[in-house]
């Protein structure tokens, strides 16, 4: 399967994140890139589709903020990466705020998503990687792998969180519609709920969003991902959340995936986008499912059986030692 990446994606290198009350080395690291790179046979450099496909999904003010946030942070005399620490409570009146701390809180929803010096360049090219792989899928009708990094599925129209800044999957879905696809289905198999993608398409009937993930009653992102979130307006019934308990192994996961794929088939999409996270892996350091490396091949095979043009976008996966093998196992299943 063709795999795409842009070197600039490596410019995003945040040092630390706040996890369970401690500043720890950021889990979303360059070591992930190296692990996946060595597992892929050949990597094709991404093409530049420009900023318009990004602005078709994301708020202009938010994009401008991402472009200058780190420089503003440095200008304010701050060390390291730009970190939010104060957040507006939802429902407050919109305010024109200019101090960097106020803006960080306005555009972030957690403390795991700092803006580092190279973040904008990296996430711009991250989106281009998704767009390049999409182009390949639409052109060749064969599956393609967008090696997206950092992840994107937690980012909303105007917010960052969960290591995500731009929503690569949403950008690709919107671009596919602009290029003539009538309907797109997103099937998110990362351990964490794809809250940003859900939010972006919540009131839309042309994009079906499905997420299989750890129950938000016990796991991040807590405030989204519950089974009763089914969409609204034109998108009523076009969102499906399948939360699973901690400890879920392949057998239980598989039956949820079958349900998800039945819904995909009923929707009759022109394109399937799969945000893939290897953080469902049994040994993942921040997650609690029991999927094994061989199971990823079965997972990929089941998804390929849907018989749809398929774009795979990388999301999470933090067990660096097994990450390459897990990605390879999944892609092998899709390719079978
Ligand atoms: C990004 B992706 C656990 C803290 C979790 C954020 C996790 C973001 C995951 N103590 N922090 O979906 O893999
Ligand atoms: Zn995840």
Short mmCIF file of N, CA and C and ligand atoms in Angstrom, two decimals, residues 17-20 28 32 109-110 112-113 151-154 161-164 188 190-194 219-220 222 246 277-279 286-288 315-318, ligand 1:
data_model
loop_
_atom_site.label_atom_id
_atom_site.label_comp_id
_atom_site.label_asym_id
_atom_site.label_seq_id
_atom_site.Cartn_x
_atom_site.Cartn_y
_atom_site.Cartn_z
N UNK A 17 4.17 17.24 28.62
CA UNK A 17 2.72 17.40 28.75
C UNK A 17 2.35 17.21 30.21
N UNK A 18 1.17 17.70 30.57
CA UNK A 18 0.68 17.51 31.94
C UNK A 18 -0.15 16.24 31.96
N UNK A 19 0.32 15.22 32.67
CA UNK A 19 -0.41 13.95 32.75
C UNK A 19 -0.58 13.55 34.19
N UNK A 20 -1.82 13.42 34.60
CA UNK A 20 -2.11 12.99 35.97
C UNK A 20 -1.34 13.80 37.02
N UNK A 28 3.66 11.82 22.54
CA UNK A 28 3.53 11.88 21.07
C UNK A 28 4.87 12.41 20.53
N UNK A 32 7.98 7.80 17.82
CA UNK A 32 6.84 7.16 17.12
C UNK A 32 7.09 7.17 15.61
N UNK A 109 -8.49 22.74 24.86
CA UNK A 109 -9.36 22.22 25.91
C UNK A 109 -8.62 21.30 26.89
N UNK A 110 -7.30 21.13 26.72
CA UNK A 110 -6.55 20.36 27.71
C UNK A 110 -5.11 20.84 27.81
N UNK A 112 -2.43 18.85 27.32
CA UNK A 112 -1.55 17.86 26.68
C UNK A 112 -1.17 18.28 25.27
N UNK A 113 -1.55 19.51 24.91
CA UNK A 113 -1.44 19.91 23.52
C UNK A 113 -0.74 21.26 23.37
N UNK A 151 -1.48 13.38 15.90
CA UNK A 151 -2.86 12.99 15.61
C UNK A 151 -3.74 14.20 15.30
N UNK A 152 -4.96 13.94 14.82
CA UNK A 152 -5.85 15.05 14.47
C UNK A 152 -7.28 14.90 14.96
N UNK A 153 -7.67 13.70 15.38
CA UNK A 153 -9.12 13.46 15.56
C UNK A 153 -9.75 14.13 16.78
N UNK A 154 -8.93 14.72 17.65
CA UNK A 154 -9.51 15.48 18.78
C UNK A 154 -9.67 16.96 18.47
N UNK A 161 -6.60 19.92 21.18
CA UNK A 161 -6.68 19.09 22.38
C UNK A 161 -6.28 17.68 22.00
N UNK A 162 -5.94 16.86 22.98
CA UNK A 162 -5.62 15.47 22.70
C UNK A 162 -4.52 15.30 21.66
N UNK A 163 -3.45 16.10 21.80
CA UNK A 163 -2.28 16.05 20.90
C UNK A 163 -2.64 16.48 19.47
N UNK A 164 -3.86 16.96 19.25
CA UNK A 164 -4.36 17.26 17.90
C UNK A 164 -4.52 18.77 17.69
N UNK A 188 -13.56 5.48 13.06
CA UNK A 188 -12.42 5.79 13.93
C UNK A 188 -12.14 4.61 14.86
N UNK A 190 -9.21 4.40 16.77
CA UNK A 190 -8.25 4.78 17.81
C UNK A 190 -8.88 4.44 19.17
N UNK A 191 -8.04 4.23 20.18
CA UNK A 191 -8.53 3.92 21.54
C UNK A 191 -9.43 5.03 22.10
N UNK A 192 -9.13 6.26 21.71
CA UNK A 192 -9.86 7.42 22.25
C UNK A 192 -10.97 7.87 21.29
N UNK A 193 -12.04 8.37 21.86
CA UNK A 193 -13.13 8.88 21.03
C UNK A 193 -12.65 10.02 20.12
N UNK A 194 -13.10 9.99 18.86
CA UNK A 194 -12.73 11.03 17.91
C UNK A 194 -13.65 12.24 18.04
N UNK A 219 -12.48 7.06 30.56
CA UNK A 219 -11.30 7.43 29.78
C UNK A 219 -11.47 8.76 29.05
N UNK A 220 -10.34 9.40 28.82
CA UNK A 220 -10.23 10.59 27.99
C UNK A 220 -10.96 10.36 26.66
N UNK A 222 -13.67 12.02 28.09
CA UNK A 222 -14.70 12.16 29.12
C UNK A 222 -15.99 12.87 28.69
N UNK A 246 -12.81 -0.79 29.55
CA UNK A 246 -11.39 -1.12 29.68
C UNK A 246 -11.24 -2.64 29.73
N UNK A 277 -5.65 4.12 15.23
CA UNK A 277 -4.75 4.28 16.38
C UNK A 277 -4.30 2.93 16.85
N UNK A 278 -2.99 2.78 17.06
CA UNK A 278 -2.46 1.52 17.59
C UNK A 278 -2.43 1.57 19.12
N UNK A 279 -3.17 2.51 19.70
CA UNK A 279 -3.21 2.59 21.17
C UNK A 279 -4.26 1.66 21.79
N UNK A 286 -0.61 4.36 27.73
CA UNK A 286 -1.65 5.27 28.26
C UNK A 286 -3.07 4.75 28.04
N UNK A 287 -3.19 3.49 27.57
CA UNK A 287 -4.51 2.97 27.21
C UNK A 287 -4.74 1.58 27.81
N UNK A 288 -5.99 1.08 27.72
CA UNK A 288 -6.35 -0.10 28.51
C UNK A 288 -7.22 -1.12 27.77
N UNK A 315 -3.46 7.89 13.69
CA UNK A 315 -3.79 8.70 14.87
C UNK A 315 -2.81 8.33 15.99
N UNK A 316 -3.29 7.68 17.07
CA UNK A 316 -2.42 7.41 18.22
C UNK A 316 -1.67 6.09 18.16
N UNK A 317 -1.11 5.71 19.32
CA UNK A 317 -0.30 4.50 19.44
C UNK A 317 1.02 4.86 20.08
N UNK A 318 1.22 4.47 21.32
CA UNK A 318 2.34 5.00 22.10
C UNK A 318 3.29 3.93 22.64
C1 LIG B 1 -4.49 11.20 21.45
B1 LIG B 1 -4.92 10.12 20.48
C2 LIG B 1 -4.09 9.96 30.25
C3 LIG B 1 -3.98 11.32 29.60
C4 LIG B 1 -4.47 11.27 28.20
C5 LIG B 1 -4.53 12.70 26.17
C6 LIG B 1 -4.55 11.54 25.26
C7 LIG B 1 -4.61 11.96 23.84
C8 LIG B 1 -4.62 10.81 22.88
N1 LIG B 1 -3.67 10.00 31.61
N2 LIG B 1 -4.10 12.47 27.52
O1 LIG B 1 -6.29 9.85 20.44
O2 LIG B 1 -4.18 8.92 20.56
#
